[in-house]
Each structure stands twice: as C-alpha cells, then as structure tokens.
C-alpha cells in the first residue's frame, strides 16, 4: 500500500491553524511519516520610489515580523513535537516558498488550509490553488470550519 | 483523533485513475471509511443555432457515452469492492457535480487528480481548483506521476 513518508504542513497564524496541524499530525502518526512545518512571512509591498520619496522598506519592521513569527512557530513546533531541523520559517511568496521547501526536502504530501488570508483568496487566487498547480507532490487542502 | 468517515473519489478515465483510486482505497481502509466513487460525463457543447442550422445535440451520442461510462465505472467499482449505491455516474459540469454529490452525501474528503483532462487544466482553470473553491469538505489532490 502506498503511503506518505514526509509531510509538510503549512501554517498561517491568521487562520485556525490548529485544525490544520491536528490533521497533519494525525496523518503523520497514521503513516509513521516525518512531519515538517512551514510558515512564510509575506514579502512586504515595495512602493515605487518614482515619486521622489524613499522606498518604505523598513528593516526594523521586517526583523520584528520575523522575530514574532519565529517565536510562534517554535511554540507550535514544540506542541507538535517537531524537531527544529524540520521547522521552516521563510520570507517571500507563500506559494513559491512552500513549493520550494517541499521539493528540496522530498516532501510527498503538503497539508494546508483550502483558503488562506481572510477570504481574499477567492478573489486573488488562493495560495492553495497556487501550490496545487506548482507542487510536484500531493496536496491535502483542509477546509476550515468557520468559512 | 479526527478521521475521515466518508470519502468520495472522482475518476476521469483519461488519466491514470489507478493511482488516484489506489490512494483513496488505502485511505478508506486506514480510516475505516466508506468509499464512494464518481465519474462525470461532461456536458456536450451546444452550438448556437442562430446560423439557421439545427443544434447538433445528439441523443444517440450521449446515450453511447453514458453507456460506455457506466460499464467502465462498474468494472472499477467491482475491483475496488464499492457497492452500487456508492457509485455515482453523473452528467453535467464536472466540478459542480462532484461538489453536489459530496454535499448531498455528507462526504468529508474528496480525492481527485490535481490536474484533469490532459494538461489543459493549467490554461483553463482545473477541475481540482474549482472543487477546492466550492467543496464544503477537505480535498486531497493527487499529483499524477506522468505530468
């Protein structure tokens, strides 16, 4: 029987991550698979400096965002008993970073919320859709109850 | 631990359905879940009869398509030991019919290929994407090896 051996769960602290991580944890136990976790801090928008103002690229803000995310993902990883070398905190395009980390680590199943980021997904093309199109492995899209 | 109890696997005889049905079967055994199967025969395009020609809606062709699909899905259902009241052969929009059958039968996991219909998906918006957006349950998109 074909099984999954290396699962990557993508979390986004704005959503009900518990529901997603619990399903991923249950699957990893059932399949006796390695469980990895990823969170991606979105790129900040860079304003065009053509108007003569300085680009508002704010290093302090980025550092603060990353520090904050690092603390939150560490708490979650501890709760899920995921060792630190299976924890991925990345910055960039959420879709691309999930797909990249999955490929580089030979992940065979990505678990993520079916809609992301506050329902804007339907208008903007969701992260799940993007991952679905570009991932080289299976994708389990978990429907969040509150939607 | 949260588990799936009622799984619906969507098959499309153009693709490597075995890979998808095998995963669905393995999952249903692992979760001791009921396994349903669905195949949707796409609506035939209806040409505009504004040019003075008759619409080419061909009842014989539709009957033949449905008969053919009925035989194929029966063979597959038998192989997977799925009883006939858990076999769904529908005609219409693939995405809508999968979502409808899933809702009406309180399915909690849909298993399907991540791309459908010969790679046109990326251009046309795949069935998997459509199901992902509209389903009220989780969706496992199985990546087909040959893609």
mmCIF file of C-alpha atoms in Angstrom:
data_model
loop_
_atom_site.group_PDB
_atom_site.id
_atom_site.type_symbol
_atom_site.label_atom_id
_atom_site.label_comp_id
_atom_site.label_asym_id
_atom_site.label_seq_id
_atom_site.Cartn_x
_atom_site.Cartn_y
_atom_site.Cartn_z
ATOM 1 C CA UNK A 1 0.000 0.000 0.000
ATOM 2 C CA UNK A 2 1.303 3.386 -0.967
ATOM 3 C CA UNK A 3 1.843 5.702 1.983
ATOM 4 C CA UNK A 4 3.205 9.133 2.721
ATOM 5 C CA UNK A 5 6.603 9.332 4.377
ATOM 6 C CA UNK A 6 7.390 13.014 4.531
ATOM 7 C CA UNK A 7 4.614 15.505 5.249
ATOM 8 C CA UNK A 8 4.864 19.308 5.212
ATOM 9 C CA UNK A 9 2.159 21.303 6.979
ATOM 10 C CA UNK A 10 1.885 24.976 6.059
ATOM 11 C CA UNK A 11 0.596 27.290 8.765
ATOM 12 C CA UNK A 12 -0.644 30.812 8.646
ATOM 13 C CA UNK A 13 -1.251 32.259 12.086
ATOM 14 C CA UNK A 14 -4.263 34.262 10.941
ATOM 15 C CA UNK A 15 -6.374 31.177 10.394
ATOM 16 C CA UNK A 16 -7.427 28.364 12.648
ATOM 17 C CA UNK A 17 -4.083 26.646 12.302
ATOM 18 C CA UNK A 18 -4.956 24.085 14.978
ATOM 19 C CA UNK A 19 -7.408 22.330 12.733
ATOM 20 C CA UNK A 20 -4.800 22.002 10.004
ATOM 21 C CA UNK A 21 -1.904 20.996 12.245
ATOM 22 C CA UNK A 22 -4.049 18.432 14.089
ATOM 23 C CA UNK A 23 -4.985 16.751 10.831
ATOM 24 C CA UNK A 24 -1.380 16.782 9.658
ATOM 25 C CA UNK A 25 -0.223 15.337 12.973
ATOM 26 C CA UNK A 26 -2.869 12.586 12.820
ATOM 27 C CA UNK A 27 -1.846 11.725 9.250
ATOM 28 C CA UNK A 28 1.854 11.660 10.131
ATOM 29 C CA UNK A 29 1.182 9.285 13.049
ATOM 30 C CA UNK A 30 -1.029 7.064 10.941
ATOM 31 C CA UNK A 31 1.548 6.839 8.159
ATOM 32 C CA UNK A 32 4.520 6.914 10.556
ATOM 33 C CA UNK A 33 5.730 9.812 8.430
ATOM 34 C CA UNK A 34 8.165 12.587 9.228
ATOM 35 C CA UNK A 35 6.304 15.854 9.892
ATOM 36 C CA UNK A 36 7.736 19.198 8.790
ATOM 37 C CA UNK A 37 6.168 22.587 9.413
ATOM 38 C CA UNK A 38 6.471 25.801 7.403
ATOM 39 C CA UNK A 39 5.351 29.373 7.845
ATOM 40 C CA UNK A 40 6.029 32.043 5.253
ATOM 41 C CA UNK A 41 6.211 35.726 6.111
ATOM 42 C CA UNK A 42 4.899 37.519 3.051
ATOM 43 C CA UNK A 43 7.068 39.957 1.220
ATOM 44 C CA UNK A 44 6.206 43.499 2.214
ATOM 45 C CA UNK A 45 4.989 45.576 -0.716
ATOM 46 C CA UNK A 46 7.733 47.834 -2.062
ATOM 47 C CA UNK A 47 6.339 51.185 -3.072
ATOM 48 C CA UNK A 48 7.610 52.744 -6.246
ATOM 49 C CA UNK A 49 10.100 55.457 -5.389
ATOM 50 C CA UNK A 50 9.451 57.246 -8.681
ATOM 51 C CA UNK A 51 7.544 59.936 -6.799
ATOM 52 C CA UNK A 52 10.777 61.069 -5.226
ATOM 53 C CA UNK A 53 10.078 59.596 -1.794
ATOM 54 C CA UNK A 54 12.239 56.927 -0.271
ATOM 55 C CA UNK A 55 11.028 53.363 -0.538
ATOM 56 C CA UNK A 56 9.396 52.463 2.781
ATOM 57 C CA UNK A 57 11.367 49.241 3.055
ATOM 58 C CA UNK A 58 11.572 49.031 6.811
ATOM 59 C CA UNK A 59 14.249 46.728 8.171
ATOM 60 C CA UNK A 60 13.040 47.118 11.756
ATOM 61 C CA UNK A 61 9.535 46.070 10.812
ATOM 62 C CA UNK A 62 10.786 43.017 8.917
ATOM 63 C CA UNK A 63 13.004 41.986 11.805
ATOM 64 C CA UNK A 64 10.082 42.380 14.192
ATOM 65 C CA UNK A 65 7.784 40.328 11.941
ATOM 66 C CA UNK A 66 10.348 37.563 11.595
ATOM 67 C CA UNK A 67 11.126 37.505 15.343
ATOM 68 C CA UNK A 68 7.456 37.306 16.139
ATOM 69 C CA UNK A 69 6.885 34.513 13.600
ATOM 70 C CA UNK A 70 9.937 32.644 14.902
ATOM 71 C CA UNK A 71 8.520 32.617 18.435
ATOM 72 C CA UNK A 72 5.077 31.485 17.306
ATOM 73 C CA UNK A 73 6.312 28.691 15.073
ATOM 74 C CA UNK A 74 8.685 27.481 17.813
ATOM 75 C CA UNK A 75 5.775 27.204 20.270
ATOM 76 C CA UNK A 76 3.703 25.323 17.702
ATOM 77 C CA UNK A 77 6.579 23.006 16.727
ATOM 78 C CA UNK A 78 7.169 22.160 20.387
ATOM 79 C CA UNK A 79 3.481 21.367 20.892
ATOM 80 C CA UNK A 80 3.562 19.077 17.838
ATOM 81 C CA UNK A 81 6.924 17.582 18.893
ATOM 82 C CA UNK A 82 8.560 18.581 15.632
ATOM 83 C CA UNK A 83 12.375 18.829 15.917
ATOM 84 C CA UNK A 84 13.902 22.151 14.935
ATOM 85 C CA UNK A 85 15.511 20.849 11.736
ATOM 86 C CA UNK A 86 12.008 20.134 10.432
ATOM 87 C CA UNK A 87 10.783 23.679 11.075
ATOM 88 C CA UNK A 88 10.887 26.148 8.185
ATOM 89 C CA UNK A 89 10.416 29.870 8.565
ATOM 90 C CA UNK A 90 10.761 31.599 5.229
ATOM 91 C CA UNK A 91 10.180 35.044 3.765
ATOM 92 C CA UNK A 92 8.862 35.625 0.267
ATOM 93 C CA UNK A 93 5.952 34.431 -1.824
ATOM 94 C CA UNK A 94 3.972 31.945 0.265
ATOM 95 C CA UNK A 95 3.154 29.698 -2.675
ATOM 96 C CA UNK A 96 6.695 29.620 -4.054
ATOM 97 C CA UNK A 97 8.339 29.049 -0.695
ATOM 98 C CA UNK A 98 6.023 26.140 0.187
ATOM 99 C CA UNK A 99 6.653 24.528 -3.202
ATOM 100 C CA UNK A 100 10.427 25.108 -2.941
ATOM 101 C CA UNK A 101 10.801 23.698 0.583
ATOM 102 C CA UNK A 102 8.623 20.707 -0.385
ATOM 103 C CA UNK A 103 10.778 19.924 -3.404
ATOM 104 C CA UNK A 104 14.109 20.458 -1.706
ATOM 105 C CA UNK A 105 13.126 18.125 1.130
ATOM 106 C CA UNK A 106 11.415 15.449 -0.960
ATOM 107 C CA UNK A 107 8.056 16.041 0.718
ATOM 108 C CA UNK A 108 5.320 13.736 -0.598
ATOM 109 C CA UNK A 109 2.285 15.445 0.946
ATOM 110 C CA UNK A 110 1.603 19.120 1.647
ATOM 111 C CA UNK A 111 -1.193 19.837 4.146
ATOM 112 C CA UNK A 112 -2.634 23.367 4.160
ATOM 113 C CA UNK A 113 -5.831 25.362 4.586
ATOM 114 C CA UNK A 114 -8.002 25.363 1.483
ATOM 115 C CA UNK A 115 -8.425 29.116 1.670
ATOM 116 C CA UNK A 116 -5.886 31.449 3.134
ATOM 117 C CA UNK A 117 -5.627 35.003 4.348
ATOM 118 C CA UNK A 118 -9.100 36.055 5.326
ATOM 119 C CA UNK A 119 -11.226 35.010 2.411
ATOM 120 C CA UNK A 120 -9.426 37.234 -0.063
ATOM 121 C CA UNK A 121 -8.329 34.003 -1.671
ATOM 122 C CA UNK A 122 -11.378 33.651 -3.845
ATOM 123 C CA UNK A 123 -10.688 36.999 -5.447
ATOM 124 C CA UNK A 124 -6.938 36.886 -5.627
ATOM 125 C CA UNK A 125 -6.316 33.267 -6.451
ATOM 126 C CA UNK A 126 -5.600 31.374 -3.278
ATOM 127 C CA UNK A 127 -2.296 30.122 -2.035
ATOM 128 C CA UNK A 128 -3.748 26.598 -2.053
ATOM 129 C CA UNK A 129 -4.550 26.926 -5.754
ATOM 130 C CA UNK A 130 -1.046 28.133 -6.481
ATOM 131 C CA UNK A 131 0.531 25.290 -4.539
ATOM 132 C CA UNK A 132 -1.823 22.816 -6.233
ATOM 133 C CA UNK A 133 -0.617 23.925 -9.639
ATOM 134 C CA UNK A 134 3.067 24.005 -8.893
ATOM 135 C CA UNK A 135 3.757 21.321 -6.292
ATOM 136 C CA UNK A 136 5.301 18.087 -7.515
ATOM 137 C CA UNK A 137 3.547 16.131 -4.758
ATOM 138 C CA UNK A 138 0.049 15.542 -3.367
ATOM 139 C CA UNK A 139 -1.766 18.368 -1.610
ATOM 140 C CA UNK A 140 -4.387 17.963 1.123
ATOM 141 C CA UNK A 141 -6.486 21.109 1.336
ATOM 142 C CA UNK A 142 -8.199 21.276 4.727
ATOM 143 C CA UNK A 143 -11.483 23.152 4.709
ATOM 144 C CA UNK A 144 -11.686 25.425 7.714
ATOM 145 C CA UNK A 145 -14.918 25.158 9.653
ATOM 146 C CA UNK A 146 -15.597 28.851 10.119
ATOM 147 C CA UNK A 147 -15.601 29.630 6.413
ATOM 148 C CA UNK B 1 -8.134 11.909 16.693
ATOM 149 C CA UNK B 2 -10.102 13.361 13.848
ATOM 150 C CA UNK B 3 -10.629 10.951 10.975
ATOM 151 C CA UNK B 4 -12.459 10.782 7.674
ATOM 152 C CA UNK B 5 -15.565 8.632 7.552
ATOM 153 C CA UNK B 6 -16.969 9.157 4.102
ATOM 154 C CA UNK B 7 -14.610 9.501 1.148
ATOM 155 C CA UNK B 8 -15.527 10.330 -2.454
ATOM 156 C CA UNK B 9 -13.012 9.536 -5.179
ATOM 157 C CA UNK B 10 -13.505 11.281 -8.511
ATOM 158 C CA UNK B 11 -12.292 9.413 -11.585
ATOM 159 C CA UNK B 12 -11.723 10.542 -15.105
ATOM 160 C CA UNK B 13 -10.908 7.642 -17.415
ATOM 161 C CA UNK B 14 -8.487 9.721 -19.468
ATOM 162 C CA UNK B 15 -5.948 9.925 -16.678
ATOM 163 C CA UNK B 16 -4.091 7.323 -14.673
ATOM 164 C CA UNK B 17 -7.113 6.701 -12.474
ATOM 165 C CA UNK B 18 -5.444 3.725 -10.785
ATOM 166 C CA UNK B 19 -3.048 5.923 -8.910
ATOM 167 C CA UNK B 20 -5.904 8.020 -7.560
ATOM 168 C CA UNK B 21 -8.240 5.137 -6.739
ATOM 169 C CA UNK B 22 -5.440 3.188 -5.037
ATOM 170 C CA UNK B 23 -4.688 6.125 -2.751
ATOM 171 C CA UNK B 24 -8.377 6.602 -1.992
ATOM 172 C CA UNK B 25 -8.780 2.895 -1.252
ATOM 173 C CA UNK B 26 -5.746 2.902 1.051
ATOM 174 C CA UNK B 27 -7.081 5.953 2.895
ATOM 175 C CA UNK B 28 -10.553 4.454 3.263
ATOM 176 C CA UNK B 29 -9.079 1.259 4.724
ATOM 177 C CA UNK B 30 -6.815 3.171 7.058
ATOM 178 C CA UNK B 31 -9.675 5.332 8.328
ATOM 179 C CA UNK B 32 -12.270 2.521 8.100
ATOM 180 C CA UNK B 33 -14.244 4.997 5.997
ATOM 181 C CA UNK B 34 -16.997 4.412 3.457
ATOM 182 C CA UNK B 35 -15.672 4.812 -0.094
ATOM 183 C CA UNK B 36 -17.815 6.361 -2.832
ATOM 184 C CA UNK B 37 -16.800 6.787 -6.453
ATOM 185 C CA UNK B 38 -17.943 9.363 -9.002
ATOM 186 C CA UNK B 39 -17.420 9.914 -12.694
ATOM 187 C CA UNK B 40 -18.914 12.880 -14.524
ATOM 188 C CA UNK B 41 -19.625 12.848 -18.234
ATOM 189 C CA UNK B 42 -19.061 16.408 -19.380
ATOM 190 C CA UNK B 43 -21.875 18.318 -20.976
ATOM 191 C CA UNK B 44 -21.522 18.304 -24.744
ATOM 192 C CA UNK B 45 -21.088 21.776 -26.165
ATOM 193 C CA UNK B 46 -24.342 23.100 -27.609
ATOM 194 C CA UNK B 47 -23.725 25.077 -30.771
ATOM 195 C CA UNK B 48 -25.650 28.259 -31.287
ATOM 196 C CA UNK B 49 -28.461 27.629 -33.740
ATOM 197 C CA UNK B 50 -28.600 31.301 -34.711
ATOM 198 C CA UNK B 51 -26.967 30.439 -38.030
ATOM 199 C CA UNK B 52 -30.103 28.622 -39.093
ATOM 200 C CA UNK B 53 -28.671 25.133 -38.590
ATOM 201 C CA UNK B 54 -30.106 22.692 -36.157
ATOM 202 C CA UNK B 55 -28.349 22.319 -32.821
ATOM 203 C CA UNK B 56 -26.153 19.204 -33.025
ATOM 204 C CA UNK B 57 -27.477 17.861 -29.730
ATOM 205 C CA UNK B 58 -27.123 14.196 -30.436
ATOM 206 C CA UNK B 59 -29.121 11.926 -28.189
ATOM 207 C CA UNK B 60 -27.539 8.769 -29.594
ATOM 208 C CA UNK B 61 -24.062 10.034 -28.866
ATOM 209 C CA UNK B 62 -24.988 10.961 -25.293
ATOM 210 C CA UNK B 63 -26.587 7.567 -24.714
ATOM 211 C CA UNK B 64 -23.476 5.879 -26.077
ATOM 212 C CA UNK B 65 -21.169 7.986 -23.882
ATOM 213 C CA UNK B 66 -23.222 7.258 -20.787
ATOM 214 C CA UNK B 67 -23.451 3.521 -21.543
ATOM 215 C CA UNK B 68 -19.725 3.353 -22.068
ATOM 216 C CA UNK B 69 -19.014 5.267 -18.837
ATOM 217 C CA UNK B 70 -21.483 3.077 -16.942
ATOM 218 C CA UNK B 71 -19.607 -0.068 -17.982
ATOM 219 C CA UNK B 72 -16.219 1.365 -17.105
ATOM 220 C CA UNK B 73 -17.232 2.667 -13.702
ATOM 221 C CA UNK B 74 -18.953 -0.640 -12.874
ATOM 222 C CA UNK B 75 -15.734 -2.544 -13.594
ATOM 223 C CA UNK B 76 -13.736 -0.138 -11.455
ATOM 224 C CA UNK B 77 -16.260 -0.204 -8.597
ATOM 225 C CA UNK B 78 -16.189 -4.003 -8.593
ATOM 226 C CA UNK B 79 -12.393 -4.012 -8.476
ATOM 227 C CA UNK B 80 -12.477 -1.605 -5.515
ATOM 228 C CA UNK B 81 -15.338 -3.533 -3.865
ATOM 229 C CA UNK B 82 -17.566 -0.471 -3.813
ATOM 230 C CA UNK B 83 -21.281 -1.364 -3.590
ATOM 231 C CA UNK B 84 -23.509 0.043 -6.325
ATOM 232 C CA UNK B 85 -25.286 2.553 -4.054
ATOM 233 C CA UNK B 86 -21.904 4.261 -3.534
ATOM 234 C CA UNK B 87 -21.256 4.621 -7.267
ATOM 235 C CA UNK B 88 -22.200 7.919 -8.916
ATOM 236 C CA UNK B 89 -22.350 8.451 -12.641
ATOM 237 C CA UNK B 90 -23.445 11.979 -13.428
ATOM 238 C CA UNK B 91 -23.703 14.235 -16.450
ATOM 239 C CA UNK B 92 -23.009 17.954 -16.357
ATOM 240 C CA UNK B 93 -20.256 20.211 -15.100
ATOM 241 C CA UNK B 94 -17.578 18.003 -13.504
ATOM 242 C CA UNK B 95 -16.777 20.480 -10.733
ATOM 243 C CA UNK B 96 -20.420 21.162 -9.826
ATOM 244 C CA UNK B 97 -21.455 17.520 -9.859
ATOM 245 C CA UNK B 98 -18.562 16.446 -7.623
ATOM 246 C CA UNK B 99 -19.349 19.229 -5.161
ATOM 247 C CA UNK B 100 -23.108 18.449 -5.257
ATOM 248 C CA UNK B 101 -22.725 14.691 -4.717
ATOM 249 C CA UNK B 102 -20.209 15.341 -1.917
ATOM 250 C CA UNK B 103 -22.581 17.695 -0.114
ATOM 251 C CA UNK B 104 -25.693 15.579 -0.574
ATOM 252 C CA UNK B 105 -23.923 12.531 0.820
ATOM 253 C CA UNK B 106 -22.067 14.246 3.668
ATOM 254 C CA UNK B 107 -18.677 13.350 2.217
ATOM 255 C CA UNK B 108 -15.793 14.604 4.374
ATOM 256 C CA UNK B 109 -12.917 14.016 1.933
ATOM 257 C CA UNK B 110 -12.816 14.279 -1.852
ATOM 258 C CA UNK B 111 -9.863 12.525 -3.545
ATOM 259 C CA UNK B 112 -9.084 13.545 -7.128
ATOM 260 C CA UNK B 113 -6.277 14.155 -9.609
ATOM 261 C CA UNK B 114 -4.588 17.516 -9.138
ATOM 262 C CA UNK B 115 -4.844 18.252 -12.828
ATOM 263 C CA UNK B 116 -7.530 16.908 -15.059
ATOM 264 C CA UNK B 117 -8.216 16.409 -18.708
ATOM 265 C CA UNK B 118 -4.896 16.246 -20.465
ATOM 266 C CA UNK B 119 -2.995 19.167 -19.062
ATOM 267 C CA UNK B 120 -5.384 21.767 -20.383
ATOM 268 C CA UNK B 121 -6.153 22.432 -16.753
ATOM 269 C CA UNK B 122 -3.396 24.950 -16.272
ATOM 270 C CA UNK B 123 -4.830 27.095 -19.023
ATOM 271 C CA UNK B 124 -8.498 26.595 -18.414
ATOM 272 C CA UNK B 125 -8.672 26.518 -14.635
ATOM 273 C CA UNK B 126 -8.594 22.943 -13.420
ATOM 274 C CA UNK B 127 -11.445 20.914 -12.058
ATOM 275 C CA UNK B 128 -9.420 20.409 -8.879
ATOM 276 C CA UNK B 129 -9.209 24.174 -8.395
ATOM 277 C CA UNK B 130 -12.937 24.524 -8.871
ATOM 278 C CA UNK B 131 -13.699 21.756 -6.419
ATOM 279 C CA UNK B 132 -11.211 23.241 -3.959
ATOM 280 C CA UNK B 133 -13.048 26.557 -4.016
ATOM 281 C CA UNK B 134 -16.545 25.199 -3.768
ATOM 282 C CA UNK B 135 -16.394 21.995 -1.723
ATOM 283 C CA UNK B 136 -17.500 22.185 1.887
ATOM 284 C CA UNK B 137 -15.064 19.420 2.857
ATOM 285 C CA UNK B 138 -11.361 18.580 2.603
ATOM 286 C CA UNK B 139 -9.848 17.835 -0.801
ATOM 287 C CA UNK B 140 -6.843 15.583 -1.449
ATOM 288 C CA UNK B 141 -5.338 16.444 -4.809
ATOM 289 C CA UNK B 142 -3.234 13.529 -6.031
ATOM 290 C CA UNK B 143 -0.358 14.529 -8.288
ATOM 291 C CA UNK B 144 -0.128 12.191 -11.233
ATOM 292 C CA UNK B 145 3.349 10.860 -11.896
ATOM 293 C CA UNK B 146 3.391 11.348 -15.658
ATOM 294 C CA UNK B 147 2.726 15.078 -15.502
#
